[in-house]
Amino acid sequence: MTAVDLQTWEKKAAEIGQGLSRFVAIWGDASGYCPFVHLATRRKGASSAEVINLAAPDRRFPSIGAHQPAAILMERAIFDMHGLIADGLPDTRPWLDHGTWPGSRATKPYKFKPVNGDGIHQIPVGPVHAGTIEPGHFRFSVNGETIVRIEARLGYTHKGTLKLMRRASIDHAAKLTARISGDSTCAYSFAFALAVEQALGVEAPARAQILRGVMAELERLANHLGDFGAICNDAGFPLLNAHGAMLRERMLRLCAACFGHRLMMDLIVPGGVTADLAHGDEAKIDRELTIVSTQFERIVEVYEKTASLQDRTVGTGRLDPAVAELLGCGGYVGRASGQTFDARRDMAYAPYHDLHFGVPCRDIGDADTRVRVRIEEVRQSSAIILALLRELPDGPIQSPRPPSTSPREGNAIVEGFRGDVFSYVRISNGCIEDVFLRDPSWFLWPALETAIEGNIVADFPLCNKSFNASYSGCDL
Amino acid sequence: MRKTLIESVLFGSLTEPPPAITDQEKAELVSALDRAAHRRLGRSLAIREVDAGSCNGCELEIIALNNVFHDLERFGLKIVASPRHADVLMVTGPVTRNMEAALRLTYEAMPAPNYVVAVGNCACTGGVFAESYACRGAVSKVIPVDLRIPGCPPNPISLLKGLISLMD
Ligand code: SF4
C-alpha cells in the first residue's frame, strides 16, 4: 500500500470519475493513533488492484462517492464504523448503524428519499420477509402497480465481523471470513487466502491450487443450479424449481462426499486446503457432472420453449449497460449488461491462469439475459472442473506458513458466483492488523434500485432473485 | 416440456425414507417441550423462519428441506409466510442488534402455544460472532428457546430430525 498526500488522493478520485481507474473498495481504519482511509482501485487491463492510503488526522477525507456513486454506500459505512467524514459525500445518512449498538452515531430517525407526485403511495417490506431469505427493508413508492422508486435499507445482518477479525489470529480470521456470506464461502476463503499468502510471501502447493479451483467451481455450479430454479419459481413456474433444487442438492451431496462439507466451509485456508480428494473421487465427480449436465440441458430446454415463462423474464428488470459500467457491476449481473470483467481471466490467479475459457457476455440486461449468462456459466464451470481434474498433480495440500514480524500486506480479487470478491489484509506477528472484504453486492444493490424502476410490484421478487445480491456479504 | 412432465410422473420418486432418530437423540431434543402444547398442535406444524443476522448458510440448508429428496411437507411440516400462521419459529443467526426488535415482534405475532427452534451454531450460542458489539448472541438471550439444532450450518437431515422430534 502506498501512503499518499491529499493531492494524490484527489487526483485518484478524479481519475475514477473519468473512468481511467475502476473503483474497487474504500474502507477506514481508526484503530491506531492516526485514522486512515484506504482506497483500492484497478486499472483496465491490470492484473491486480492498487491500494492507497490517506492519513486523516482531522477525521475527514475527500469523498470518492462524490465522483463515483459506487462508493457512496461504503463511505456511509465508514462513518458508521469509524466516525470518519467523507467531505462532499452526496448522501450522509447512516447505513449499517441503526442506532442499536453501544456507541452508535445514528441519532436521528432514518429518512427515506422523498418521492412526490399525484397518487403515489408507499409499501414498506421487511426486514422479515415472507420467504426464507435474508433480512432487509425495501421501501416501494408506487403509482398503481408501477414502481416509481425502490429504496433498499440494509444493515440488518451487521455482525461486526471486520472488527472481530482485527487482532485475531490468521486462523480465526479465516473462520470469520468463511462466514461473511455462506453461499460464497469458498470464494471468500479463496480471496482471503490469496491476500494472506501474498502478504507472507508463500504459495499454496500445486495440488491445493487445483483443488481450490474445483471447489470454487462446484460452489458456482450449486448456486447457479439452485438459483435457476428459484428464478423460474418467482416467475410462477415451480416445476423448474423442483428440478433446479434437485440438481443443487446433488452437487451439495457430491461436495459432502468428496470434501466432507456440503457448502465446503473452512476448506480453503491460507497456505492451501484442508480436504483432499480420495482415490476414486475424481471419477465420482466426473460421473455426477455428466448426470447433472444432461438433466440441466433438459430443464434449459423447458425454459427456452415455455413462452409464458419467458413472458415474465424477457424485458423485466433491465439494467442499463451504462449504469452497470458506472457502478462497476460484476458477475452475471454485469456480464448480462455489457460488462466483460471476470476475475478468473482478468486477474489470472491460479489455477485459472493456465486455462483457456470464454467469458459469456451479453448486453440486453434483463432478467432473461441474467438467466442465460448463468446457463452458459454452468456449462463452462463443468468443463473447467473436468479440465482441472485432468491436471491434478500428486503432492501436499498445505504449505507451511512463515512467521511474520514486521507488518506485511496483501490483496486479491477472486471471482465468486455472484461477482468479484476483493480482499485486503495487513498482518503483523501472525495477527490481522487491518482487513477488508468487499462483496460484489455493494454494487448490485444500487443497480437493482435502478433496474426495478417502471416494473410492477409483482415482478420485484423475480428481479431481486435474478440479481440475488447478498445481504450478509455487505452488511459485514 | 411434456416429455419432462411425463417422465417426472413415471420415473418414480427421489424422496428418501425419513431419517431414523435414536431414543437418546429424541430425549435430548424434546426434553424442554411442553406436552400440553404438543397435544394441541398434533402432528402438523406450520413453521416461520426468521434470519436474525445469519451468514445465509443456514437459510440455504433450510431451503433444501423443501427439495424432493427431503420433502418436508410429507411430515406435516410446512413453511409459512407469516408468523400469525405459525406454530414454530425457526431462528438463525447470532441475533444482530439491528434484528433484535424485528425478532421480538415476529415472536410476539405468533399465536400460542408455540415453539422456538434455534438453528445453527450462531443461533444456539452466538457462534463465532458471540463476542461482537453488534450481536446479542444466542437466541435464548432474546426469546425463550425450546429446541437447539447446532451445526454450521446444520445439514437438512439434522434439521429434519429436530423438527420431527417436535411432533413425536
Ligand atoms: S451457524 Fe454457520 S452457517 Fe449458520 S448462520 Fe452461523 S455461521 Fe452461518
XYZ file of C-alpha atoms and ligand atoms in Angstrom:
652
model
C 0.000 0.000 0.000
C 1.232 3.441 -0.889
C 0.773 6.303 1.542
C -0.393 9.342 -0.416
C -0.994 13.025 0.269
C -4.245 14.880 -0.217
C -3.322 15.992 -3.712
C -2.601 12.494 -4.990
C -5.812 11.243 -3.370
C -7.850 13.888 -5.155
C -6.114 13.116 -8.439
C -7.038 9.465 -7.994
C -10.635 10.448 -7.228
C -10.798 12.445 -10.464
C -9.293 9.518 -12.384
C -12.017 7.262 -11.046
C -14.641 9.832 -12.030
C -13.270 9.905 -15.576
C -13.300 6.129 -15.819
C -9.496 5.817 -16.092
C -9.372 3.747 -12.925
C -12.016 1.370 -11.650
C -13.229 1.808 -8.102
C -12.818 -1.423 -6.115
C -13.299 -0.571 -2.439
C -12.870 2.078 0.225
C -12.623 1.436 3.959
C -11.420 3.064 7.131
C -9.020 2.120 9.872
C -9.283 4.176 13.024
C -7.746 1.672 15.409
C -4.345 3.386 15.660
C -3.232 6.807 16.823
C -3.979 8.415 13.466
C -7.039 7.338 11.457
C -6.560 6.224 7.843
C -8.724 5.708 4.777
C -7.769 3.048 2.258
C -8.786 3.100 -1.376
C -8.468 0.146 -3.741
C -8.672 0.681 -7.489
C -7.927 -1.283 -10.588
C -6.766 -0.100 -13.982
C -8.289 -1.622 -17.099
C -6.079 -4.492 -18.171
C -4.103 -4.617 -14.903
C -3.997 -7.983 -13.217
C -4.005 -6.697 -9.650
C -5.577 -3.984 -7.549
C -3.712 -0.947 -6.290
C -4.284 0.201 -2.706
C -3.520 3.715 -1.499
C -3.663 5.065 1.970
C -4.535 8.555 3.209
C -3.962 9.766 6.741
C -6.997 11.599 8.112
C -5.727 13.250 11.312
C -8.771 15.526 11.497
C -11.081 12.549 10.758
C -12.046 13.898 7.327
C -11.151 12.856 3.783
C -12.243 13.952 0.283
C -15.154 11.787 -0.802
C -14.721 9.289 -3.626
C -18.501 8.890 -3.726
C -18.708 12.484 -4.981
C -17.010 11.283 -8.195
C -18.224 7.697 -8.336
C -21.662 6.684 -6.969
C -20.481 3.112 -6.366
C -18.505 4.384 -3.354
C -21.406 6.110 -1.605
C -22.645 3.170 0.482
C -19.102 2.275 1.590
C -18.390 5.849 2.658
C -21.630 5.942 4.646
C -20.454 2.729 6.323
C -17.031 4.285 7.059
C -18.726 6.998 9.096
C -20.852 4.400 10.905
C -17.833 2.278 11.756
C -15.121 4.819 12.446
C -16.670 8.298 12.566
C -14.588 9.404 9.573
C -16.315 12.032 7.450
C -16.215 11.985 3.634
C -16.192 15.615 2.516
C -18.546 16.120 -0.404
C -20.398 12.793 0.007
C -23.824 13.323 -1.604
C -25.703 11.121 0.893
C -24.682 11.260 4.542
C -27.408 9.141 6.124
C -26.188 6.263 8.288
C -26.053 2.890 6.527
C -25.061 -0.019 8.775
C -25.724 1.854 12.003
C -29.388 1.579 13.014
C -28.816 3.176 16.399
C -28.890 -0.129 18.253
C -25.300 -0.820 19.316
C -23.279 0.833 22.078
C -21.522 3.977 20.855
C -23.875 4.340 17.877
C -23.605 7.587 15.924
C -27.099 7.336 14.414
C -29.149 9.706 16.493
C -31.925 10.747 14.116
C -34.678 8.502 12.710
C -33.817 7.202 9.221
C -35.336 9.213 6.379
C -36.097 7.597 3.049
C -35.645 9.645 -0.107
C -38.767 11.637 -0.894
C -40.978 10.658 -3.806
C -43.589 13.215 -4.847
C -46.450 13.039 -7.282
C -50.185 12.517 -7.536
C -51.454 9.174 -6.293
C -48.066 7.834 -5.205
C -48.176 5.645 -2.152
C -45.574 3.645 -0.271
C -45.299 -0.056 0.507
C -42.820 -0.936 3.251
C -41.493 -4.508 3.037
C -39.212 -6.259 5.523
C -36.866 -6.713 7.269
C -38.709 -10.014 7.871
C -39.850 -11.350 4.508
C -42.429 -13.949 3.527
C -39.813 -16.333 2.140
C -36.808 -17.995 3.717
C -34.380 -15.233 2.758
C -32.076 -12.746 4.418
C -33.449 -9.668 6.171
C -33.558 -6.235 4.587
C -36.080 -3.450 4.217
C -37.423 -2.248 0.884
C -39.440 0.911 0.540
C -41.553 0.858 -2.610
C -43.086 4.057 -3.918
C -45.734 3.023 -6.397
C -48.215 4.580 -8.729
C -50.931 1.986 -9.179
C -48.986 -1.203 -9.911
C -45.911 0.538 -11.276
C -42.837 1.060 -9.140
C -41.661 4.673 -9.251
C -38.765 4.151 -6.884
C -37.492 1.464 -4.600
C -35.031 2.126 -1.862
C -33.188 -0.619 -0.028
C -32.377 -0.144 3.637
C -29.895 -2.794 4.701
C -27.526 -3.379 7.598
C -29.848 -5.738 9.498
C -27.309 -8.552 9.430
C -24.372 -6.376 10.533
C -22.352 -8.642 12.807
C -19.234 -6.537 13.346
C -17.217 -9.181 11.503
C -14.337 -6.926 10.451
C -13.814 -5.717 13.994
C -13.773 -9.309 15.239
C -11.121 -10.067 12.635
C -8.797 -7.262 13.673
C -6.208 -8.552 16.115
C -7.452 -12.115 15.601
C -5.049 -14.900 14.610
C -4.901 -15.719 10.897
C -6.717 -18.999 11.516
C -9.545 -17.413 13.447
C -9.867 -14.625 10.891
C -10.102 -17.303 8.184
C -13.059 -18.855 10.053
C -14.811 -15.486 10.198
C -14.087 -14.880 6.513
C -15.778 -18.165 5.620
C -18.921 -16.872 7.346
C -19.330 -13.484 5.672
C -21.695 -14.828 3.036
C -22.428 -18.537 3.383
C -23.361 -19.044 -0.261
C -19.920 -17.735 -1.297
C -17.870 -19.274 1.470
C -15.309 -20.772 -0.954
C -14.903 -17.519 -2.876
C -14.325 -15.564 0.329
C -11.895 -18.063 1.784
C -10.102 -18.179 -1.556
C -9.743 -14.373 -1.715
C -8.619 -14.180 1.908
C -6.094 -16.994 1.454
C -4.549 -15.347 -1.618
C -4.198 -12.000 0.199
C -2.586 -13.632 3.246
C -0.265 -15.675 1.045
C 0.791 -12.558 -0.835
C 1.489 -10.813 2.479
C 3.544 -13.717 3.819
C 5.249 -14.495 0.530
C 4.081 -18.123 0.313
C 2.219 -20.074 -2.319
C -0.190 -22.949 -1.927
C 1.179 -26.247 -3.307
C 0.202 -27.134 -6.878
C -2.321 -29.775 -5.806
C -4.051 -27.341 -3.429
C -4.269 -24.697 -6.161
C -6.131 -27.077 -8.443
C -8.403 -28.258 -5.629
C -9.276 -24.629 -4.834
C -10.423 -24.165 -8.405
C -12.517 -27.337 -8.239
C -14.165 -26.171 -5.010
C -14.809 -22.664 -6.326
C -16.423 -24.046 -9.481
C -18.546 -26.552 -7.544
C -19.793 -23.641 -5.433
C -20.633 -21.669 -8.577
C -22.470 -24.661 -10.063
C -24.518 -25.358 -6.935
C -25.605 -21.721 -6.697
C -26.385 -21.289 -10.376
C -28.402 -24.522 -10.499
C -30.434 -23.660 -7.408
C -30.993 -20.059 -8.452
C -32.033 -21.004 -11.975
C -34.910 -22.950 -10.442
C -35.672 -20.241 -7.891
C -35.882 -17.548 -10.583
C -38.334 -19.690 -12.552
C -40.285 -20.204 -9.342
C -40.589 -16.454 -8.842
C -41.836 -16.266 -12.412
C -44.633 -18.672 -11.458
C -43.071 -21.900 -12.757
C -42.410 -24.173 -9.770
C -41.726 -27.290 -11.865
C -38.295 -25.993 -12.833
C -37.642 -25.039 -9.227
C -38.165 -28.668 -8.223
C -35.603 -29.696 -10.833
C -33.139 -26.912 -10.048
C -33.290 -27.651 -6.310
C -32.764 -31.342 -7.030
C -29.657 -30.644 -9.119
C -28.317 -28.287 -6.461
C -28.833 -30.974 -3.827
C -26.901 -33.444 -5.967
C -23.994 -31.006 -6.132
C -24.043 -30.403 -2.365
C -24.030 -34.149 -1.731
C -21.127 -34.511 -4.108
C -19.241 -31.804 -2.162
C -20.022 -33.555 1.119
C -18.893 -36.913 -0.277
C -15.627 -35.555 -1.692
C -14.688 -32.845 0.763
C -16.733 -33.529 3.899
C -18.892 -30.379 3.969
C -21.929 -29.568 1.844
C -21.112 -25.869 1.479
C -17.345 -26.533 1.638
C -16.877 -24.186 4.571
C -13.350 -23.758 6.010
C -11.777 -25.895 3.288
C -9.725 -23.181 1.606
C -7.268 -21.721 4.120
C -4.156 -19.552 3.907
C -1.391 -21.922 2.750
C -3.572 -24.442 0.943
C -6.698 -26.507 1.518
C -7.819 -28.702 4.414
C -9.530 -31.501 2.457
C -8.177 -33.726 -0.262
C -9.805 -35.939 -2.838
C -9.566 -39.650 -2.078
C -8.889 -42.343 -4.643
C -11.907 -42.645 -6.921
C -13.350 -39.225 -6.121
C -12.319 -37.818 -9.481
C -14.363 -40.458 -11.249
C -17.242 -39.726 -8.896
C -17.162 -36.023 -9.788
C -16.921 -36.825 -13.481
C -19.937 -39.157 -13.291
C -22.051 -36.754 -11.284
C -21.257 -33.805 -13.529
C -22.301 -35.815 -16.569
C -25.650 -36.658 -14.989
C -26.267 -33.127 -13.730
C -25.271 -31.540 -17.054
C -27.582 -33.813 -19.019
C -30.510 -33.102 -16.737
C -29.716 -29.396 -16.702
C -29.883 -29.225 -20.508
C -33.350 -30.765 -20.314
C -34.666 -28.083 -17.978
C -32.967 -25.373 -20.017
C -34.929 -26.698 -22.972
C -38.145 -26.319 -20.982
C -37.138 -22.745 -20.119
C -36.441 -21.987 -23.778
C -39.713 -23.442 -25.004
C -42.129 -22.051 -22.436
C -43.497 -18.781 -23.744
C -45.452 -17.987 -20.569
C -42.242 -18.213 -18.523
C -40.225 -16.051 -20.880
C -43.092 -13.612 -20.931
C -42.198 -12.933 -17.296
C -38.410 -12.791 -17.631
C -37.831 -11.075 -21.005
C -37.711 -7.306 -20.641
C -38.097 -7.488 -16.850
C -35.733 -5.625 -14.523
C -33.493 -4.265 -17.260
C -30.165 -2.917 -16.034
C -28.849 -0.323 -18.473
C -25.267 -1.195 -19.532
C -24.257 2.437 -18.854
C -25.417 2.094 -15.236
C -23.701 -1.287 -14.894
C -20.493 0.352 -16.146
C -20.854 3.342 -13.828
C -21.497 1.215 -10.752
C -18.874 -1.358 -11.697
C -21.317 -4.284 -11.512
C -19.594 -7.625 -11.862
C -20.709 -11.231 -12.063
C -23.675 -12.387 -14.124
C -25.409 -9.048 -13.479
C -22.583 -7.067 -15.052
C -21.927 -9.611 -17.782
C -25.618 -9.541 -18.787
C -25.331 -5.744 -19.117
C -22.320 -5.330 -21.355
C -19.516 -5.675 -18.789
C -16.761 -8.120 -19.572
C -14.814 -8.389 -16.316
C -14.248 -11.879 -14.932
C -11.547 -12.019 -12.263
C -10.687 -15.615 -13.177
C -9.484 -14.449 -16.572
C -8.534 -10.818 -15.899
C -6.750 -11.285 -12.562
C -5.312 -14.568 -13.835
C -4.787 -16.230 -10.473
C -4.023 -19.903 -10.011
C -5.407 -22.291 -11.140
C -7.225 -20.270 -13.824
C -4.094 -18.683 -15.282
C -3.328 -21.908 -17.163
C -6.829 -22.393 -18.518
C -8.450 -21.083 -21.642
C -12.111 -20.294 -21.300
C -14.505 -17.785 -22.776
C -16.426 -15.314 -20.648
C -20.079 -15.226 -21.701
C -21.194 -11.597 -22.051
C -24.391 -10.062 -23.360
C -25.852 -6.600 -23.224
C -29.630 -6.784 -23.072
C -29.566 -6.629 -19.282
C -32.975 -8.055 -18.374
C -33.815 -10.970 -16.054
C -33.813 -13.355 -19.025
C -30.285 -12.311 -20.024
C -29.012 -12.833 -16.486
C -30.523 -16.326 -16.591
C -28.849 -17.008 -19.936
C -25.436 -15.869 -18.733
C -25.778 -18.234 -15.792
C -26.830 -21.099 -18.058
C -23.622 -20.628 -20.029
C -21.584 -20.384 -16.851
C -22.976 -23.715 -15.683
C -21.743 -25.358 -18.872
C -18.408 -23.634 -18.566
C -17.870 -24.490 -14.887
C -18.453 -28.181 -15.526
C -15.859 -28.065 -18.295
C -13.397 -26.167 -16.079
C -13.731 -28.731 -13.284
C -13.008 -31.608 -15.649
C -10.061 -29.755 -17.161
C -8.651 -29.031 -13.693
C -9.026 -32.623 -12.545
C -7.046 -33.802 -15.547
C -4.158 -31.633 -14.339
C -4.364 -32.634 -10.665
C -0.800 -33.430 -9.552
C 0.163 -35.526 -6.531
C 1.689 -33.816 -3.548
C 0.977 -31.940 -0.348
C -2.099 -29.740 0.094
C -0.667 -27.180 2.502
C 2.482 -25.066 2.602
C 3.980 -24.130 5.959
C 3.342 -20.502 6.860
C 6.457 -18.440 7.571
C 6.242 -16.263 10.677
C 5.600 -12.564 10.123
C 7.014 -9.992 12.488
C 7.029 -6.706 10.649
C 3.693 -5.669 9.143
C 3.112 -7.101 5.662
C 0.114 -6.686 3.409
C -1.609 -8.371 0.514
C -4.738 -8.149 -1.577
C -6.603 -10.268 -4.090
C -9.672 -10.321 -6.297
C -11.438 -13.649 -6.773
C -14.470 -14.411 -8.931
C -17.291 -15.726 -6.752
C -20.546 -16.989 -8.232
C -22.210 -13.548 -7.999
C -19.151 -11.487 -8.914
C -15.705 -10.449 -7.809
C -14.778 -10.561 -4.123
C -11.941 -8.237 -3.097
C -9.812 -8.911 -0.037
C -7.129 -6.914 1.708
C -5.111 -7.869 4.803
C -2.276 -6.401 6.796
C -0.563 -8.898 9.066
C 1.876 -8.440 11.873
C 3.127 -11.023 14.372
C 0.772 -13.642 12.986
C -2.256 -11.459 13.708
C -4.553 -9.474 11.471
C -3.934 -5.736 11.858
C -6.317 -4.496 9.208
C -8.671 -6.283 6.860
C -11.382 -5.540 4.358
C -13.513 -7.914 2.316
C -15.719 -6.403 -0.338
C -18.739 -8.288 -1.588
C -19.927 -7.782 -5.185
C -23.323 -6.902 -3.716
C -22.180 -3.404 -2.717
C -22.600 -2.570 -6.416
C -25.577 -4.813 -7.087
C -27.999 -3.263 -4.592
C -27.834 0.248 -6.112
C -28.050 -1.358 -9.569
C -31.187 -3.261 -8.543
C -32.772 0.006 -7.422
C -32.353 1.445 -10.915
C -33.316 -1.758 -12.740
C -36.621 -2.002 -10.922
C -37.979 1.394 -11.936
C -41.049 1.121 -14.132
C -41.591 -2.563 -13.325
C -44.666 -3.751 -11.471
C -44.640 -4.636 -7.777
C -45.416 -8.285 -8.521
C -42.174 -8.579 -10.514
C -39.964 -7.425 -7.654
C -39.255 -10.934 -6.284
C -38.310 -12.061 -9.796
C -35.989 -9.076 -10.360
C -34.499 -9.445 -6.910
C -33.834 -13.154 -7.392
C -32.291 -12.572 -10.807
C -29.773 -10.241 -9.117
C -29.520 -12.356 -5.964
C -27.368 -9.858 -4.092
C -26.098 -10.885 -0.671
C -27.261 -9.076 2.451
C -24.787 -10.531 4.901
C -21.940 -10.035 2.418
C -22.147 -6.255 2.513
C -23.671 -5.821 5.978
C -20.492 -7.466 7.295
C -41.781 -29.962 -21.756
C -44.441 -32.641 -21.878
C -41.660 -35.209 -22.015
C -40.168 -33.827 -18.807
C -43.570 -33.773 -17.095
C -44.451 -37.310 -18.095
C -41.053 -38.606 -17.059
C -41.381 -36.863 -13.713
C -44.539 -38.881 -13.128
C -43.228 -42.201 -14.419
C -39.667 -42.032 -13.167
C -40.540 -42.735 -9.566
C -39.801 -40.691 -6.502
C -36.451 -39.346 -5.385
C -37.772 -38.720 -1.895
C -35.849 -40.659 0.701
C -37.129 -42.504 3.790
C -37.330 -40.358 6.916
C -34.132 -40.212 8.998
C -34.028 -42.609 11.937
C -33.887 -40.941 15.314
C -32.477 -42.823 18.260
C -34.322 -42.695 21.574
C -31.458 -40.875 23.136
C -31.470 -38.212 20.437
C -35.199 -37.857 20.841
C -34.946 -37.474 24.603
C -32.356 -34.740 24.182
C -34.342 -32.949 21.543
C -37.727 -32.884 23.247
C -36.655 -32.508 26.843
C -37.715 -28.885 27.093
C -41.095 -29.192 25.447
C -44.461 -28.586 26.944
C -46.555 -31.737 26.486
C -49.888 -29.918 26.700
C -48.957 -27.592 23.875
C -47.801 -30.613 21.972
C -51.210 -32.329 22.284
C -52.967 -29.266 20.944
C -50.720 -28.880 17.940
C -50.889 -32.528 16.944
C -48.867 -33.888 14.047
C -48.872 -30.829 11.866
C -46.734 -27.779 12.353
C -46.563 -24.506 10.479
C -43.056 -23.062 10.514
C -41.969 -19.459 10.149
C -38.290 -18.744 9.618
C -36.544 -15.574 10.767
C -32.989 -14.744 9.783
C -31.670 -12.824 12.772
C -28.369 -11.995 11.105
C -27.153 -15.298 9.712
C -24.440 -15.576 7.059
C -27.190 -17.145 4.862
C -25.613 -20.618 5.105
C -28.345 -21.780 7.483
C -31.046 -20.446 5.131
C -29.618 -22.480 2.266
C -29.995 -25.687 4.251
C -33.488 -24.780 5.475
C -34.488 -24.162 1.855
C -33.011 -27.578 0.993
C -35.628 -29.159 3.300
C -38.198 -28.432 0.616
C -36.357 -30.174 -2.213
C -37.592 -33.524 -3.498
C -35.022 -35.519 -1.546
C -36.190 -34.256 1.816
C -39.774 -33.212 1.054
C -40.543 -31.546 4.362
C -44.284 -31.346 3.798
C -44.829 -35.120 3.888
C -44.215 -34.920 7.643
C -46.983 -32.350 8.114
C -44.359 -29.612 8.338
C -44.933 -26.554 6.230
C -43.010 -23.312 5.955
C -45.499 -20.443 6.035
C -45.230 -16.796 5.063
C -46.487 -15.126 8.240
C -45.765 -15.584 11.953
C -49.518 -15.307 12.510
C -49.951 -18.681 10.804
C -47.029 -20.326 12.546
C -46.641 -22.824 15.403
C -42.868 -22.911 15.156
C -40.390 -20.083 14.821
C -37.061 -21.175 13.374
C -34.403 -18.589 14.099
C -30.948 -18.427 12.515
C -28.022 -16.101 13.157
C -26.346 -14.539 16.211
C -29.256 -12.051 16.745
C -27.679 -8.870 15.475
C -28.711 -5.830 17.460
C -30.199 -4.487 14.243
C -32.537 -7.509 14.041
C -33.397 -7.824 17.720
C -36.571 -5.698 17.585
C -37.815 -7.426 14.419
C -37.212 -10.845 16.001
C -39.165 -9.905 19.115
C -42.060 -8.520 17.068
C -42.178 -11.665 14.938
C -42.222 -13.824 18.056
C -44.978 -11.748 19.623
C -47.051 -12.010 16.447
C -47.241 -15.813 16.775
C -50.305 -17.380 18.373
C -49.683 -19.515 21.484
C -48.811 -22.282 22.093
C -45.705 -22.231 20.016
C -42.139 -23.466 19.823
C -38.934 -21.630 19.088
C -36.129 -23.535 17.396
C -32.614 -22.094 17.307
C -30.988 -23.280 14.066
C -27.196 -23.319 13.687
C -24.294 -22.590 15.991
C -24.878 -18.845 15.721
C -28.463 -19.102 16.951
C -27.571 -21.697 19.613
C -24.623 -19.880 21.181
C -23.702 -16.845 19.090
C -21.087 -18.984 17.322
C -18.018 -17.097 16.086
C -19.930 -13.830 16.464
C -20.758 -14.248 20.165
C -18.282 -11.558 21.268
C -19.322 -8.874 18.796
C -20.575 -5.410 19.806
C -23.204 -5.794 17.087
C -24.719 -9.125 18.235
C -26.767 -10.284 21.196
C -25.517 -13.854 20.746
C -27.702 -16.883 21.487
C -31.376 -16.523 20.529
C -32.280 -17.602 24.072
C -30.985 -14.253 25.314
C -33.822 -12.560 23.454
C -36.761 -15.011 23.332
C -37.336 -18.386 25.054
C -35.922 -21.285 23.011
C -37.413 -24.801 23.074
C -35.038 -26.668 20.809
C -31.498 -26.160 19.574
C -30.156 -27.650 16.353
C -26.410 -26.984 16.251
C -24.179 -27.179 13.175
C -22.542 -24.682 10.873
C -24.838 -24.959 9.107
C -26.821 -27.986 10.362
C -27.449 -30.232 7.358
C -31.020 -30.975 6.258
C -31.003 -34.364 7.981
C -30.189 -32.790 11.367
C -32.891 -30.209 10.730
C -35.429 -32.901 9.861
C -34.586 -34.941 12.944
C -35.059 -31.914 15.152
C -38.347 -30.861 13.587
C -39.809 -34.355 13.573
C -38.960 -34.672 17.240
C -41.215 -31.674 17.904
C -44.178 -33.726 16.736
C -43.438 -37.146 18.225
S -24.319 -21.275 12.081
Fe -22.780 -21.160 10.470
S -23.997 -21.312 8.597
Fe -25.411 -20.775 10.209
S -25.515 -18.555 10.197
Fe -23.930 -19.110 11.655
S -22.046 -19.047 10.507
Fe -23.701 -19.133 9.016
